[in-house]
Amino acid sequence: MELRRGRRMLRDQPPARLLLLLLLAVAWLWLPAEGRRPPRPPPCPPTCSCTRDTAFCVDSKAVPKNLPPEVISLLLNSNKFTLIGDNAFAGLSHLQYLFIENNDIQALSKGTFRGLKSLTHLSLANNNLQTLPRDLFKPLDILSDLDLRGNTLACDCKIKWLWLVEWLESTNPTVPAVFCSSPGQFEGQRIRDLALSDFQCITTDFVMHQVLPFQAVSAEPFTYASDLYVALAQPSASSCSILKWDYVERKLRDFDRIPAHSAVHCKPIVAQDQLYVVVAQLFGGSYIYRWDTAVDKFIKIQDIDSQKIRKPNDIEAFQIEGDWYFVIADSSQEGSTSLYRLNQNGFYSHQALHAWHRDTDVEYVENNGKPRLIISSSSQAPVIYQWSRAQKQFVPQGEVGEMLDVQMVKHFKTKRDQFLCLSRYIGDSKVVRWEGQRFVEVQTLPSRGSMVMQP
């Protein structure tokens, strides 16, 4: 009876539908056994309970591995681990909600949250965190909610970066109030209410803020018309690049470029409300450009004497008695370190200094109201020139120590003392201090180091 009914049902089917049913039946028979089984549940560690997009883990000895890769929400509660290391959540690129709560976590590694590009909500509430490594949250580009309540955070210099420097200002997430557990003077205070001056830090850490994707051999920051700029010598790009600070984006952006095929130094000088850039080149001569507000570009206003400046190496700019000057150190054997003075029409040659000594660096120093130039070279000890008001020129005053082949000189002050740091490629470097009318050595830095001297 059933057989006749089945035959009658097949006979009543339209031919196309009958053919489709037969094909499906054959395909089912040809499938491997595992292909006929229902899909397996996603992998789940023994201490966790998982669905396709959610995982809940308790009593784990470490952050569980092999969680479902499509998991969107992960709750780690009342576990036994105290440290979370780098790349702890690798492979969970879809994770949006991460709750690490009610554990005894005492430390996080800098790369703990690396790879969590989709994370929007993060809770570290009710743990035992006392500090957080710098840039911990840097990989979390779209984080909108962060909960740090219930931790024993120490309000010291190690955590200053989080609240007062770059992270909160640049990301602006929602962060419930967090209070200091130590030191004593801050205990119970809300961390966001602390001022930068409250952190008595002995040292200041520099962090990467912006990467400029090119090479440069010199960098000179300057201010012009109340804006911040930096001039970069880029011989590989055949230019002096001028970048301007963007106050909205908090980054340097391209402003203008001055052609310079072999630039070694691009020195900005802001004098008499005019912006000049001295472009020093190894080949093809050196030039001076001025910013023209009428056309919004730099225009070349003069050449620098190529017979005096054959191989420029460094530029210093300064004011003496209201007049602007710049000096170029020449490192050729036939050239001369030269001083230029600004007049109404531009800069003109004012004085030749220290000819034929292959000068590598020049430093302008004022001590006891007396302007001085310290010129270092590869052929003798650094030479001191002092400004003569009567002659309106620099006159030789002596040498600094007995160090030959000093490549660079830099000065600095501490309270009333003035020092020079003399650096060398080969041999010891030194620090000297100014005493009376001469520099006296105060410290020798080991070979391949630098020398500090105090005036």
Short mmCIF file of C-alpha atoms in Angstrom, two decimals:
data_model
loop_
_atom_site.label_atom_id
_atom_site.label_comp_id
_atom_site.label_asym_id
_atom_site.label_seq_id
_atom_site.Cartn_x
_atom_site.Cartn_y
_atom_site.Cartn_z
CA MET A 1 0.00 0.00 0.00
CA GLU A 2 2.82 2.45 0.99
CA LEU A 3 4.81 1.47 -2.12
CA ARG A 4 1.84 2.24 -4.39
CA ARG A 5 1.35 5.61 -2.61
CA GLY A 6 5.03 6.53 -3.11
CA ARG A 7 4.90 5.64 -6.78
CA ARG A 8 1.73 7.70 -7.19
CA MET A 9 3.43 10.74 -5.48
CA LEU A 10 6.43 10.52 -7.79
CA ARG A 11 4.14 10.13 -10.82
CA ASP A 12 2.16 13.26 -9.79
CA GLN A 13 5.32 15.46 -9.51
CA PRO A 14 6.17 17.76 -12.45
CA PRO A 15 9.16 16.43 -14.47
CA ALA A 16 11.50 19.33 -13.48
CA ARG A 17 10.83 18.93 -9.77
CA LEU A 18 11.26 15.19 -10.00
CA LEU A 19 14.63 15.61 -11.66
CA LEU A 20 15.75 18.03 -8.91
CA LEU A 21 14.77 15.60 -6.17
CA LEU A 22 16.69 12.79 -7.81
CA LEU A 23 19.82 14.97 -8.14
CA LEU A 24 19.66 16.00 -4.47
CA ALA A 25 19.30 12.36 -3.43
CA VAL A 26 22.36 11.34 -5.45
CA ALA A 27 24.39 14.28 -4.08
CA TRP A 28 23.52 13.31 -0.52
CA LEU A 29 24.73 9.76 -1.10
CA TRP A 30 28.05 10.99 -2.52
CA LEU A 31 28.77 13.35 0.41
CA PRO A 32 31.40 12.05 2.88
CA ALA A 33 30.01 11.01 6.20
CA GLU A 34 31.35 14.07 8.00
CA GLY A 35 29.71 16.35 5.45
CA ARG A 36 26.28 15.04 6.45
CA ARG A 37 26.84 15.89 10.12
CA PRO A 38 25.53 19.15 11.61
CA PRO A 39 28.24 21.89 11.99
CA ARG A 40 30.49 21.53 15.01
CA PRO A 41 30.25 24.08 17.81
CA PRO A 42 33.14 26.58 17.90
CA PRO A 43 36.25 25.59 19.91
CA CYS A 44 36.14 26.52 23.57
CA PRO A 45 38.80 26.16 26.31
CA PRO A 46 37.89 23.89 29.26
CA THR A 47 37.47 26.82 31.70
CA CYS A 48 35.18 28.76 29.38
CA SER A 49 31.62 28.64 28.15
CA CYS A 50 31.31 29.68 24.51
CA THR A 51 28.81 30.46 21.83
CA ARG A 52 29.75 31.56 18.35
CA ASP A 53 30.23 35.21 19.36
CA THR A 54 30.49 35.18 23.18
CA ALA A 55 32.86 33.58 25.68
CA PHE A 56 32.78 33.55 29.50
CA CYS A 57 35.84 32.24 31.36
CA VAL A 58 36.25 31.56 35.10
CA ASP A 59 39.05 30.05 37.21
CA SER A 60 41.62 30.10 34.37
CA LYS A 61 45.35 30.01 35.15
CA ALA A 62 46.14 32.19 32.11
CA VAL A 63 44.27 34.05 29.40
CA PRO A 64 42.61 31.15 27.53
CA LYS A 65 43.78 30.29 24.04
CA ASN A 66 41.79 28.84 21.12
CA LEU A 67 38.74 30.99 21.71
CA PRO A 68 36.27 31.23 18.81
CA PRO A 69 37.93 33.61 16.28
CA GLU A 70 34.59 35.31 15.60
CA VAL A 71 33.96 36.09 19.26
CA ILE A 72 32.61 39.60 19.80
CA SER A 73 32.30 39.64 23.59
CA LEU A 74 34.71 38.10 26.15
CA LEU A 75 34.31 38.10 29.93
CA LEU A 76 37.24 37.01 32.14
CA ASN A 77 35.99 36.89 35.71
CA SER A 78 37.50 35.55 38.96
CA ASN A 79 40.54 33.96 37.34
CA LYS A 80 43.89 32.94 38.87
CA PHE A 81 46.42 34.80 36.69
CA THR A 82 48.08 38.01 37.91
CA LEU A 83 49.87 39.09 34.72
CA ILE A 84 48.68 39.52 31.14
CA GLY A 85 51.52 39.44 28.62
CA ASP A 86 52.02 40.65 25.06
CA ASN A 87 49.62 39.49 22.34
CA ALA A 88 47.37 37.83 24.91
CA PHE A 89 44.33 38.22 22.64
CA ALA A 90 45.96 37.43 19.31
CA GLY A 91 43.51 36.27 16.65
CA LEU A 92 40.47 38.00 18.16
CA SER A 93 40.31 40.80 15.62
CA HIS A 94 36.49 40.92 15.81
CA LEU A 95 36.39 41.38 19.59
CA GLN A 96 34.37 44.48 20.54
CA TYR A 97 33.66 43.98 24.26
CA LEU A 98 36.37 42.83 26.69
CA PHE A 99 35.63 42.58 30.40
CA ILE A 100 38.58 41.60 32.64
CA GLU A 101 36.94 42.06 36.03
CA ASN A 102 37.21 40.83 39.61
CA ASN A 103 40.61 39.20 39.18
CA ASP A 104 43.92 39.76 40.98
CA ILE A 105 45.73 41.21 37.95
CA GLN A 106 48.74 43.23 39.06
CA ALA A 107 50.46 44.03 35.77
CA LEU A 108 49.80 44.38 32.05
CA SER A 109 52.42 44.27 29.32
CA LYS A 110 52.75 47.12 26.83
CA GLY A 111 51.50 44.85 24.02
CA THR A 112 48.65 43.20 25.93
CA PHE A 113 45.93 44.57 23.66
CA ARG A 114 47.85 44.40 20.39
CA GLY A 115 45.66 43.33 17.46
CA LEU A 116 42.30 44.28 19.01
CA LYS A 117 41.43 46.72 16.23
CA SER A 118 37.65 46.35 16.74
CA LEU A 119 37.58 46.84 20.52
CA THR A 120 35.20 49.59 21.65
CA HIS A 121 34.53 48.66 25.31
CA LEU A 122 37.21 47.63 27.82
CA SER A 123 36.76 47.03 31.53
CA LEU A 124 39.67 46.36 33.90
CA ALA A 125 37.55 47.02 36.96
CA ASN A 126 38.22 45.51 40.38
CA ASN A 127 41.72 44.19 39.87
CA ASN A 128 44.98 45.05 41.63
CA LEU A 129 46.59 47.34 39.04
CA GLN A 130 48.90 49.98 40.48
CA THR A 131 50.26 51.38 37.22
CA LEU A 132 49.80 51.06 33.46
CA PRO A 133 52.58 50.91 30.86
CA ARG A 134 52.88 53.83 28.47
CA ASP A 135 51.07 53.34 25.14
CA LEU A 136 49.06 50.41 26.57
CA PHE A 137 45.94 51.61 24.77
CA LYS A 138 47.65 52.83 21.61
CA PRO A 139 46.49 49.86 19.46
CA LEU A 140 42.86 50.53 20.44
CA ASP A 141 42.02 53.09 17.77
CA ILE A 142 38.23 53.11 18.29
CA LEU A 143 38.01 52.51 22.04
CA SER A 144 35.05 54.51 23.37
CA ASP A 145 34.58 53.19 26.92
CA LEU A 146 37.23 52.36 29.53
CA ASP A 147 36.56 51.30 33.12
CA LEU A 148 39.47 51.29 35.60
CA ARG A 149 37.50 51.53 38.83
CA GLY A 150 38.39 49.36 41.78
CA ASN A 151 42.17 49.31 41.22
CA THR A 152 44.95 50.56 43.50
CA LEU A 153 46.42 53.05 41.04
CA ALA A 154 49.44 55.04 42.20
CA CYS A 155 49.29 58.66 41.03
CA ASP A 156 52.97 59.02 40.16
CA CYS A 157 55.02 59.84 37.09
CA LYS A 158 54.53 56.37 35.63
CA ILE A 159 50.83 57.01 35.13
CA LYS A 160 51.01 60.72 34.28
CA TRP A 161 50.94 59.95 30.53
CA LEU A 162 47.45 58.46 30.75
CA TRP A 163 45.65 61.42 32.27
CA LEU A 164 47.66 64.51 31.54
CA VAL A 165 49.64 64.01 28.37
CA GLU A 166 48.62 62.47 25.09
CA TRP A 167 46.13 59.65 25.42
CA LEU A 168 42.95 61.15 26.85
CA GLU A 169 43.33 64.32 24.79
CA SER A 170 43.74 62.46 21.53
CA THR A 171 41.06 59.76 22.01
CA ASN A 172 38.48 61.29 24.37
CA PRO A 173 36.92 58.00 25.61
CA THR A 174 34.30 57.72 28.34
CA VAL A 175 36.14 56.92 31.59
CA PRO A 176 34.25 56.69 34.89
CA ALA A 177 35.90 58.48 37.79
CA VAL A 178 39.07 56.78 39.07
CA PHE A 179 40.67 57.68 42.41
CA CYS A 180 44.26 57.62 43.65
CA SER A 181 45.33 54.98 46.15
CA SER A 182 48.80 56.48 46.67
CA PRO A 183 50.94 58.45 47.43
CA GLY A 184 49.50 59.76 50.65
CA GLN A 185 48.95 63.36 49.56
CA PHE A 186 46.78 62.22 46.64
CA GLU A 187 44.93 59.35 48.31
CA GLY A 188 41.22 59.55 47.57
CA GLN A 189 41.57 62.29 44.94
CA ARG A 190 40.09 61.87 41.49
CA ILE A 191 42.95 61.35 39.05
CA ARG A 192 41.55 63.63 36.35
CA ASP A 193 41.48 66.51 38.85
CA LEU A 194 45.26 66.44 39.27
CA ALA A 195 47.33 69.15 37.60
CA LEU A 196 50.54 68.56 35.69
CA SER A 197 52.43 70.45 38.41
CA ASP A 198 51.28 67.88 40.98
CA PHE A 199 53.60 65.30 39.45
CA GLN A 200 57.09 66.00 40.77
CA CYS A 201 58.94 63.96 38.16
CA ILE A 202 62.71 63.86 38.22
CA THR A 203 62.89 62.72 34.61
CA THR A 204 60.66 63.23 31.59
CA ASP A 205 60.14 60.51 29.03
CA PHE A 206 60.00 61.37 25.35
CA VAL A 207 57.54 59.36 23.29
CA MET A 208 57.11 59.00 19.57
CA HIS A 209 54.64 61.61 18.36
CA GLN A 210 55.03 61.70 14.58
CA VAL A 211 57.15 59.92 12.00
CA LEU A 212 58.22 61.92 8.95
CA PRO A 213 58.70 59.46 6.06
CA PHE A 214 61.94 60.88 4.68
CA GLN A 215 65.59 61.47 5.52
CA ALA A 216 67.04 64.80 6.67
CA VAL A 217 70.55 65.90 7.68
CA SER A 218 69.52 68.95 9.75
CA ALA A 219 66.39 70.19 11.51
CA GLU A 220 65.76 73.78 12.66
CA PRO A 221 62.54 74.72 14.53
CA PHE A 222 61.42 78.36 14.44
CA THR A 223 58.46 80.67 15.04
CA TYR A 224 57.13 83.07 12.41
CA ALA A 225 53.96 85.19 12.61
CA SER A 226 52.97 83.32 15.80
CA ASP A 227 53.06 79.93 14.06
CA LEU A 228 55.50 77.06 14.60
CA TYR A 229 57.61 75.65 11.78
CA VAL A 230 60.61 73.41 11.20
CA ALA A 231 63.13 73.61 8.34
CA LEU A 232 64.68 70.33 7.18
CA ALA A 233 67.64 69.86 4.85
CA GLN A 234 66.85 66.93 2.54
CA PRO A 235 69.64 66.32 0.02
CA SER A 236 68.02 63.06 -1.08
CA ALA A 237 64.89 65.01 -2.06
CA SER A 238 66.92 67.97 -3.44
CA SER A 239 65.13 70.45 -1.21
CA CYS A 240 64.84 72.39 1.99
CA SER A 241 61.43 71.36 3.31
CA ILE A 242 59.47 73.77 5.49
CA LEU A 243 56.82 72.11 7.68
CA LYS A 244 54.13 73.98 9.63
CA TRP A 245 52.50 72.87 12.86
CA ASP A 246 48.80 72.07 12.53
CA TYR A 247 47.19 73.02 15.85
CA VAL A 248 44.00 71.08 15.09
CA GLU A 249 45.58 67.80 14.01
CA ARG A 250 48.61 68.33 16.30
CA LYS A 251 51.02 67.37 13.55
CA LEU A 252 53.58 68.92 11.23
CA ARG A 253 52.34 69.37 7.66
CA ASP A 254 54.02 70.41 4.41
CA PHE A 255 54.23 74.18 3.98
CA ASP A 256 56.75 74.88 1.20
CA ARG A 257 59.89 73.53 -0.44
CA ILE A 258 63.03 75.36 -1.53
CA PRO A 259 65.06 73.67 -4.29
CA ALA A 260 68.45 72.55 -2.96
CA HIS A 261 70.21 69.68 -4.72
CA SER A 262 72.90 69.10 -2.08
CA ALA A 263 71.62 70.89 1.02
CA VAL A 264 73.46 70.23 4.28
CA HIS A 265 71.81 72.98 6.33
CA CYS A 266 68.65 75.08 5.98
CA LYS A 267 68.87 77.87 8.55
CA PRO A 268 65.71 79.98 9.19
CA ILE A 269 66.24 83.55 10.42
CA VAL A 270 63.29 85.70 11.49
CA ALA A 271 64.55 89.29 11.52
CA GLN A 272 62.64 92.57 11.27
CA ASP A 273 59.36 90.69 10.66
CA GLN A 274 60.92 88.97 7.65
CA LEU A 275 61.56 85.24 7.26
CA TYR A 276 64.85 84.27 5.60
CA VAL A 277 66.25 80.80 4.95
CA VAL A 278 69.98 80.37 4.38
CA VAL A 279 70.45 77.32 2.15
CA ALA A 280 73.96 75.84 2.49
CA GLN A 281 74.92 73.34 -0.22
CA LEU A 282 77.96 71.19 -0.82
CA PHE A 283 77.79 71.75 -4.57
CA GLY A 284 76.31 74.43 -6.78
CA GLY A 285 76.72 77.32 -4.35
CA SER A 286 74.72 78.48 -1.34
CA TYR A 287 71.82 80.95 -1.34
CA ILE A 288 69.50 83.07 0.76
CA TYR A 289 65.71 82.96 0.30
CA ARG A 290 63.03 85.25 1.71
CA TRP A 291 59.35 84.50 2.26
CA ASP A 292 57.28 86.79 0.02
CA THR A 293 53.83 87.35 1.52
CA ALA A 294 52.56 88.83 -1.74
CA VAL A 295 52.93 85.54 -3.61
CA ASP A 296 53.07 83.14 -0.60
CA LYS A 297 56.34 81.49 -1.58
CA PHE A 298 60.07 81.67 -0.98
CA ILE A 299 62.07 83.69 -3.49
CA LYS A 300 65.85 83.73 -3.86
CA ILE A 301 67.30 87.14 -3.01
CA GLN A 302 71.06 86.56 -3.20
CA ASP A 303 73.96 84.16 -3.70
CA ILE A 304 76.66 83.50 -1.09
CA ASP A 305 80.26 83.99 -2.22
CA SER A 306 81.33 80.55 -3.45
CA GLN A 307 85.02 81.47 -3.22
CA LYS A 308 84.75 81.85 0.56
CA ILE A 309 82.13 79.20 1.27
CA ARG A 310 83.27 76.11 -0.64
CA LYS A 311 82.08 73.32 1.67
CA PRO A 312 79.61 74.61 4.30
CA ASN A 313 79.08 72.48 7.36
CA ASP A 314 77.14 74.48 9.98
CA ILE A 315 75.25 77.79 10.36
CA GLU A 316 74.56 79.90 13.44
CA ALA A 317 72.36 83.03 13.55
CA PHE A 318 72.27 85.67 16.32
CA GLN A 319 71.78 89.32 17.22
CA ILE A 320 74.46 91.68 18.53
CA GLU A 321 73.57 95.24 19.57
CA GLY A 322 70.35 95.09 17.54
CA ASP A 323 71.96 93.83 14.32
CA TRP A 324 71.35 90.37 12.84
CA TYR A 325 74.23 88.14 11.78
CA PHE A 326 74.81 84.61 10.63
CA VAL A 327 78.06 82.68 10.38
CA ILE A 328 78.82 79.68 8.15
CA ALA A 329 81.50 77.17 9.14
CA ASP A 330 83.43 76.08 6.05
CA SER A 331 85.04 72.64 6.13
CA SER A 332 87.13 72.92 2.97
CA GLN A 333 90.88 73.43 3.00
CA GLU A 334 90.62 76.51 0.78
CA GLY A 335 87.52 78.24 2.15
CA SER A 336 86.90 80.45 5.16
CA THR A 337 84.34 80.45 7.94
CA SER A 338 82.49 83.73 7.25
CA LEU A 339 80.25 86.20 9.06
CA TYR A 340 77.33 87.97 7.31
CA ARG A 341 75.32 90.97 8.50
CA LEU A 342 71.76 91.98 7.60
CA ASN A 343 71.08 95.38 6.06
CA GLN A 344 67.99 96.71 4.29
CA ASN A 345 68.72 94.85 1.07
CA GLY A 346 69.80 91.49 2.50
CA PHE A 347 72.85 89.97 4.13
CA TYR A 348 76.31 91.09 3.13
CA SER A 349 79.78 89.75 3.94
CA HIS A 350 81.02 91.26 7.19
CA GLN A 351 84.12 89.30 8.27
CA ALA A 352 86.22 86.28 7.28
CA LEU A 353 87.12 84.04 10.23
CA HIS A 354 89.56 81.19 10.65
CA ALA A 355 90.49 80.56 7.03
CA TRP A 356 91.80 77.23 5.69
CA HIS A 357 91.31 75.15 8.83
CA ARG A 358 88.52 72.77 7.70
CA ASP A 359 86.00 74.01 10.29
CA THR A 360 83.27 71.56 11.25
CA ASP A 361 81.06 73.51 13.66
CA VAL A 362 80.42 76.99 15.07
CA GLU A 363 78.63 77.84 18.33
CA TYR A 364 77.45 81.28 19.49
CA VAL A 365 77.76 81.87 23.24
CA GLU A 366 77.08 84.90 25.45
CA ASN A 367 78.93 84.99 28.76
CA ASN A 368 78.93 87.95 31.15
CA GLY A 369 77.29 90.03 28.42
CA LYS A 370 80.10 89.32 25.93
CA PRO A 371 79.24 87.58 22.63
CA ARG A 372 81.63 84.81 21.61
CA LEU A 373 82.01 82.34 18.78
CA ILE A 374 83.59 78.95 19.34
CA ILE A 375 84.77 77.35 16.12
CA SER A 376 85.83 73.72 16.04
CA SER A 377 87.87 72.16 13.26
CA SER A 378 89.63 68.98 12.26
CA SER A 379 93.07 70.63 12.31
CA GLN A 380 93.36 72.28 15.75
CA ALA A 381 91.70 72.80 19.12
CA PRO A 382 88.44 74.81 19.19
CA VAL A 383 89.13 78.55 18.78
CA ILE A 384 87.37 81.28 20.78
CA TYR A 385 86.48 84.62 19.14
CA GLN A 386 85.15 87.50 21.25
CA TRP A 387 83.11 90.43 19.93
CA SER A 388 84.90 93.79 19.93
CA ARG A 389 82.48 96.71 20.23
CA ALA A 390 85.13 99.12 19.05
CA GLN A 391 85.97 97.18 15.89
CA LYS A 392 82.47 95.75 15.33
CA GLN A 393 84.12 92.42 14.66
CA PHE A 394 85.12 89.19 16.36
CA VAL A 395 88.75 88.99 17.50
CA PRO A 396 90.68 85.83 18.52
CA GLN A 397 90.76 85.18 22.26
CA GLY A 398 92.36 81.76 22.61
CA GLU A 399 91.62 78.06 22.44
CA VAL A 400 89.50 75.62 24.43
CA GLY A 401 91.69 73.05 26.12
CA GLU A 402 94.12 71.00 24.10
CA MET A 403 91.66 68.80 22.24
CA LEU A 404 92.21 68.29 18.53
CA ASP A 405 89.65 67.10 16.01
CA VAL A 406 86.57 68.31 17.90
CA GLN A 407 83.62 67.76 15.57
CA MET A 408 80.94 69.71 17.44
CA VAL A 409 80.55 72.16 20.33
CA LYS A 410 77.32 72.75 22.27
CA HIS A 411 76.82 75.00 25.27
CA PHE A 412 74.36 74.82 28.15
CA LYS A 413 73.75 76.55 31.49
CA THR A 414 72.90 75.36 34.98
CA LYS A 415 72.00 78.24 37.28
CA ARG A 416 74.98 80.62 37.01
CA ASP A 417 77.43 78.15 35.52
CA GLN A 418 78.03 77.82 31.80
CA PHE A 419 79.37 74.64 30.19
CA LEU A 420 80.56 73.43 26.83
CA CYS A 421 80.29 69.88 25.58
CA LEU A 422 83.05 69.02 23.11
CA SER A 423 82.34 65.89 21.10
CA ARG A 424 84.74 63.86 18.99
CA TYR A 425 84.47 60.96 16.59
CA ILE A 426 87.69 59.39 17.85
CA GLY A 427 89.08 59.74 21.38
CA ASP A 428 87.59 61.02 24.61
CA SER A 429 85.07 63.84 24.64
CA LYS A 430 84.89 66.41 27.43
CA VAL A 431 82.80 68.86 29.41
CA VAL A 432 84.32 72.20 30.43
CA ARG A 433 83.13 75.08 32.62
CA TRP A 434 83.80 78.80 32.26
CA GLU A 435 85.91 80.10 35.14
CA GLY A 436 87.27 83.63 35.09
CA GLN A 437 88.54 84.13 31.55
CA ARG A 438 88.97 80.53 30.47
CA PHE A 439 87.33 77.14 30.22
CA VAL A 440 88.29 74.50 32.79
CA GLU A 441 87.74 70.78 32.28
CA VAL A 442 85.25 69.24 34.69
CA GLN A 443 84.54 65.84 33.12
CA THR A 444 85.98 63.47 30.56
CA LEU A 445 83.56 61.19 28.76
CA PRO A 446 84.89 57.77 27.73
CA SER A 447 86.19 57.01 24.25
CA ARG A 448 83.54 57.52 21.58
CA GLY A 449 81.73 59.72 24.06
CA SER A 450 81.67 63.48 24.52
CA MET A 451 83.53 66.00 26.64
CA VAL A 452 81.82 68.57 28.85
CA MET A 453 83.61 71.75 29.88
CA GLN A 454 82.30 74.52 32.08
CA PRO A 455 83.03 78.18 31.33
#
